[in-house]
Amino acid sequence: MFTKLKDEKLFAVIAREEQRQEQEINLIASENYASQVVRTATASVMTNKYAEGYPGKRYYSGCTFVDGAENLAIERCKKLFNAEHANVQAHSGSQANMAVYFSVLQPGDTIMGMDLSAGGHLTHGYPINFSGKLFNSVSYAVNPETEQLDFDEIQKLAEQHKPKMIIAGASAYSRIIDFQRFAEIAQNVGALFLADMAHIAGLVAVGLHPNPTPYADFVTSTTHKTLRGPRGGIVLSKEKFAQQLDKAIMPGMQGGPLMHVIAAKAVGFYEALQPEFKTYQQQVIKNAQAMAQAFTDLGYRIVTGGTDNHQFTIDVRSKKITGRTAEVALASAGITLNRNCIPFDPEKPWITSGVRIGTPAITTRGMKEKQAKEIAHLAHEVMINHADETKLKLVKEQVKQLCKLYPIEQNEFVLPFTSDFNQRQDSL
Ligand SMILES: Cc1ncc(COP(=O)(O)O)c(C=O)c1O
């Protein structure tokens, strides 16, 4: 019907976004470039299908093949994280967290998560988020000296407030999270334990960060950050919570699942099960550590002093600028990142004293430590010359040249979309 209709306006916008992604250095810690195979599945006919329910138990007919896709996604996901139960239907990370709360909590129950300004996420009990409105939210921060999780303090707060659920996980935290210790504290006070591994799921998948699955009652994640799948969420749980969880998602929270995204999640998990994915994640960490060291050498303070994972936050005050000024100047030079509070930030969240930096995206482009250091130097040039338009233009040109050498689609870490992909020997 519409085959001759060309939506030139919209496709011009998409083309420009594609060009922006090609020509800019992306240091946003929560972003990545999904492979062509993941994007092909996302754009597939699976988007046409209504499939309320779960594989084998749908409220619509014609679900044989979407069942196949969802079963693959579930089995691969369970294998990847060694989980007893996986629900792959959550539309996003926020909905994954909502599903966990709705499966075992009642409005008014107490939850305890990491404070947003210390690095936690909105959905861990922030007052104006649904999680802070529906539940009685208690927050833990980080130790003011080490800027790291302080388990004695967390234990004390847990004993004082007796939360029904303790939430571990963060959006801006660069150190290993001791999920076992969290589980022990939860057990001591009779709380359920949710680990939100949205940021670090890719590292967890290959064993470069401890897996929370053995210790937590529930584990949530996004699929689009270090995990490099399509935009979406997942929930893993112990078998004893499986039914409650599935019911909380459907019919509790949503109707038809996004079958095209679930198909793409299956592809993302498949990619993550390949040996190359571990090499990729190792490089993500090496790049983050090299870049953090380069910033330290340039006179910046790194929150917690360094990084064990894919991200870190730098305190930009030594260069007499705010996080906001840095973000805006860097964006105009083609370096994309986000301003971020440092722990106990004297500035308001709109301004901030820091910027958050992540290396998943540049590593997907094939960049290594040398380029990571080069990027730190380019960012430094921008921050110390943030009001000098000529300097910013010069850096923008250098950024473009660097990006040209590392095109998004032709990098070594995206698995080829060829027969080789289908021939890989893997029963899943
Ligand atoms: C730790 C954590 N949990 C949950 C989310 C929410 O994910 P989404 O943006 O898909 O709702 C994020 C997103 O940044 C996150 O960092």
mmCIF file of C-alpha atoms in Angstrom, residues 254-410:
data_model
loop_
_atom_site.group_PDB
_atom_site.id
_atom_site.type_symbol
_atom_site.label_atom_id
_atom_site.label_comp_id
_atom_site.label_asym_id
_atom_site.label_seq_id
_atom_site.Cartn_x
_atom_site.Cartn_y
_atom_site.Cartn_z
ATOM 1 C CA GLN A 254 2.158 -4.905 30.462
ATOM 2 C CA GLY A 255 0.188 -6.425 27.617
ATOM 3 C CA GLY A 256 1.911 -7.568 24.440
ATOM 4 C CA PRO A 257 5.661 -8.113 24.670
ATOM 5 C CA LEU A 258 7.914 -6.465 22.055
ATOM 6 C CA MET A 259 8.635 -9.652 20.102
ATOM 7 C CA HIS A 260 11.071 -7.962 17.701
ATOM 8 C CA VAL A 261 13.120 -6.768 20.671
ATOM 9 C CA ILE A 262 12.931 -10.187 22.323
ATOM 10 C CA ALA A 263 14.230 -11.731 19.071
ATOM 11 C CA ALA A 264 17.052 -9.184 19.097
ATOM 12 C CA LYS A 265 17.781 -9.979 22.758
ATOM 13 C CA ALA A 266 18.217 -13.630 21.674
ATOM 14 C CA VAL A 267 20.815 -12.453 19.129
ATOM 15 C CA GLY A 268 22.545 -10.262 21.707
ATOM 16 C CA PHE A 269 22.826 -13.159 24.163
ATOM 17 C CA TYR A 270 24.124 -15.387 21.370
ATOM 18 C CA GLU A 271 26.853 -12.865 20.596
ATOM 19 C CA ALA A 272 27.676 -12.570 24.279
ATOM 20 C CA LEU A 273 28.159 -16.347 24.467
ATOM 21 C CA GLN A 274 30.942 -16.230 21.832
ATOM 22 C CA PRO A 275 34.599 -16.180 22.917
ATOM 23 C CA GLU A 276 35.182 -12.829 21.137
ATOM 24 C CA PHE A 277 32.829 -11.187 23.598
ATOM 25 C CA LYS A 278 35.233 -11.836 26.462
ATOM 26 C CA THR A 279 38.111 -10.293 24.474
ATOM 27 C CA TYR A 280 35.860 -7.289 23.845
ATOM 28 C CA GLN A 281 34.994 -6.857 27.538
ATOM 29 C CA GLN A 282 38.652 -7.226 28.551
ATOM 30 C CA GLN A 283 39.474 -4.404 26.168
ATOM 31 C CA VAL A 284 36.608 -2.281 27.549
ATOM 32 C CA ILE A 285 38.236 -2.450 31.002
ATOM 33 C CA LYS A 286 41.777 -1.903 29.666
ATOM 34 C CA ASN A 287 40.558 1.173 27.789
ATOM 35 C CA ALA A 288 38.784 2.573 30.856
ATOM 36 C CA GLN A 289 41.885 2.071 33.002
ATOM 37 C CA ALA A 290 44.182 3.613 30.377
ATOM 38 C CA MET A 291 41.904 6.626 29.974
ATOM 39 C CA ALA A 292 41.494 7.106 33.738
ATOM 40 C CA GLN A 293 45.292 7.034 34.116
ATOM 41 C CA ALA A 294 45.699 9.570 31.306
ATOM 42 C CA PHE A 295 43.236 11.941 33.031
ATOM 43 C CA THR A 296 45.074 11.457 36.336
ATOM 44 C CA ASP A 297 48.364 12.331 34.624
ATOM 45 C CA LEU A 298 46.665 15.473 33.258
ATOM 46 C CA GLY A 299 45.799 16.599 36.803
ATOM 47 C CA TYR A 300 42.202 15.393 37.206
ATOM 48 C CA ARG A 301 40.937 13.556 40.277
ATOM 49 C CA ILE A 302 39.166 10.289 39.496
ATOM 50 C CA VAL A 303 36.332 9.426 41.901
ATOM 51 C CA THR A 304 37.522 6.414 44.022
ATOM 52 C CA GLY A 305 40.974 6.885 42.467
ATOM 53 C CA GLY A 306 40.409 4.629 39.445
ATOM 54 C CA THR A 307 38.231 1.960 37.892
ATOM 55 C CA ASP A 308 37.688 -1.806 37.882
ATOM 56 C CA ASN A 309 35.033 -1.727 35.189
ATOM 57 C CA HIS A 310 33.872 0.096 32.058
ATOM 58 C CA GLN A 311 33.391 3.557 33.562
ATOM 59 C CA PHE A 312 34.682 6.215 35.900
ATOM 60 C CA THR A 313 33.759 9.732 36.979
ATOM 61 C CA ILE A 314 36.225 12.601 36.889
ATOM 62 C CA ASP A 315 36.139 15.587 39.186
ATOM 63 C CA VAL A 316 36.690 18.542 36.839
ATOM 64 C CA ARG A 317 37.042 21.225 39.506
ATOM 65 C CA SER A 318 40.841 21.315 39.214
ATOM 66 C CA LYS A 319 40.334 22.908 35.768
ATOM 67 C CA LYS A 320 38.029 25.563 37.232
ATOM 68 C CA ILE A 321 34.946 24.358 35.352
ATOM 69 C CA THR A 322 31.704 22.574 36.231
ATOM 70 C CA GLY A 323 30.409 19.282 34.884
ATOM 71 C CA ARG A 324 27.835 21.152 32.849
ATOM 72 C CA THR A 325 30.353 23.483 31.199
ATOM 73 C CA ALA A 326 32.569 20.492 30.423
ATOM 74 C CA GLU A 327 29.671 18.509 28.926
ATOM 75 C CA VAL A 328 28.559 21.372 26.679
ATOM 76 C CA ALA A 329 32.079 22.224 25.461
ATOM 77 C CA LEU A 330 32.926 18.555 24.816
ATOM 78 C CA ALA A 331 29.678 18.074 22.872
ATOM 79 C CA SER A 332 30.516 20.993 20.617
ATOM 80 C CA ALA A 333 33.872 19.316 19.873
ATOM 81 C CA GLY A 334 32.217 15.986 18.999
ATOM 82 C CA ILE A 335 32.888 14.198 22.306
ATOM 83 C CA THR A 336 29.626 13.004 23.846
ATOM 84 C CA LEU A 337 29.336 12.242 27.556
ATOM 85 C CA ASN A 338 27.197 13.265 30.501
ATOM 86 C CA ARG A 339 27.803 15.492 33.471
ATOM 87 C CA ASN A 340 27.561 13.622 36.739
ATOM 88 C CA CYS A 341 27.508 14.375 40.436
ATOM 89 C CA ILE A 342 30.612 13.383 42.322
ATOM 90 C CA PRO A 343 29.851 11.904 45.774
ATOM 91 C CA PHE A 344 28.700 14.701 48.137
ATOM 92 C CA ASP A 345 28.807 17.153 45.245
ATOM 93 C CA PRO A 346 28.613 20.786 46.361
ATOM 94 C CA GLU A 347 26.962 21.668 43.031
ATOM 95 C CA LYS A 348 23.313 20.986 42.137
ATOM 96 C CA PRO A 349 22.558 17.935 39.902
ATOM 97 C CA TRP A 350 21.870 20.271 36.945
ATOM 98 C CA ILE A 351 25.410 21.705 37.206
ATOM 99 C CA THR A 352 27.585 19.037 38.932
ATOM 100 C CA SER A 353 31.344 18.911 39.542
ATOM 101 C CA GLY A 354 32.032 15.866 37.410
ATOM 102 C CA VAL A 355 31.600 14.045 34.147
ATOM 103 C CA ARG A 356 30.994 10.325 33.749
ATOM 104 C CA ILE A 357 33.076 8.493 31.178
ATOM 105 C CA GLY A 358 32.555 5.011 29.741
ATOM 106 C CA THR A 359 34.473 2.974 27.177
ATOM 107 C CA PRO A 360 31.998 0.336 25.856
ATOM 108 C CA ALA A 361 31.192 2.313 22.685
ATOM 109 C CA ILE A 362 34.733 3.303 21.659
ATOM 110 C CA THR A 363 35.840 -0.301 22.273
ATOM 111 C CA THR A 364 33.079 -1.604 20.006
ATOM 112 C CA ARG A 365 34.608 0.627 17.303
ATOM 113 C CA GLY A 366 37.877 -1.269 17.785
ATOM 114 C CA MET A 367 39.741 1.435 19.704
ATOM 115 C CA LYS A 368 42.450 0.369 22.157
ATOM 116 C CA GLU A 369 44.511 1.934 24.971
ATOM 117 C CA LYS A 370 46.441 4.232 22.607
ATOM 118 C CA GLN A 371 43.228 5.792 21.295
ATOM 119 C CA ALA A 372 41.739 5.888 24.810
ATOM 120 C CA LYS A 373 44.704 8.002 25.949
ATOM 121 C CA GLU A 374 44.469 10.163 22.838
ATOM 122 C CA ILE A 375 40.799 10.823 23.622
ATOM 123 C CA ALA A 376 41.691 11.865 27.196
ATOM 124 C CA HIS A 377 44.128 14.412 25.750
ATOM 125 C CA LEU A 378 41.528 15.718 23.276
ATOM 126 C CA ALA A 379 38.946 16.042 26.088
ATOM 127 C CA HIS A 380 41.518 17.835 28.237
ATOM 128 C CA GLU A 381 42.230 20.312 25.399
ATOM 129 C CA VAL A 382 38.497 21.046 25.270
ATOM 130 C CA MET A 383 38.067 21.456 29.013
ATOM 131 C CA ILE A 384 40.982 23.857 29.452
ATOM 132 C CA ASN A 385 39.926 25.836 26.359
ATOM 133 C CA HIS A 386 36.168 25.552 26.762
ATOM 134 C CA ALA A 387 35.499 29.173 25.772
ATOM 135 C CA ASP A 388 37.842 29.184 22.757
ATOM 136 C CA GLU A 389 35.754 28.401 19.659
ATOM 137 C CA THR A 390 38.775 28.070 17.390
ATOM 138 C CA LYS A 391 40.377 25.460 19.651
ATOM 139 C CA LEU A 392 37.086 23.563 19.913
ATOM 140 C CA LYS A 393 36.766 23.473 16.114
ATOM 141 C CA LEU A 394 40.301 22.163 15.836
ATOM 142 C CA VAL A 395 39.566 19.336 18.287
ATOM 143 C CA LYS A 396 36.324 18.559 16.451
ATOM 144 C CA GLU A 397 38.343 17.983 13.277
ATOM 145 C CA GLN A 398 40.759 15.676 15.145
ATOM 146 C CA VAL A 399 37.782 13.777 16.584
ATOM 147 C CA LYS A 400 36.358 13.283 13.081
ATOM 148 C CA GLN A 401 39.689 11.987 11.790
ATOM 149 C CA LEU A 402 39.963 9.504 14.659
ATOM 150 C CA CYS A 403 36.379 8.305 14.100
ATOM 151 C CA LYS A 404 37.087 7.792 10.402
ATOM 152 C CA LEU A 405 39.822 5.321 11.307
ATOM 153 C CA TYR A 406 37.382 3.328 13.458
ATOM 154 C CA PRO A 407 34.047 3.095 11.622
ATOM 155 C CA ILE A 408 31.221 1.680 13.712
ATOM 156 C CA GLU A 409 30.154 -1.076 11.336
ATOM 157 C CA GLN A 410 33.596 -2.426 10.423
#
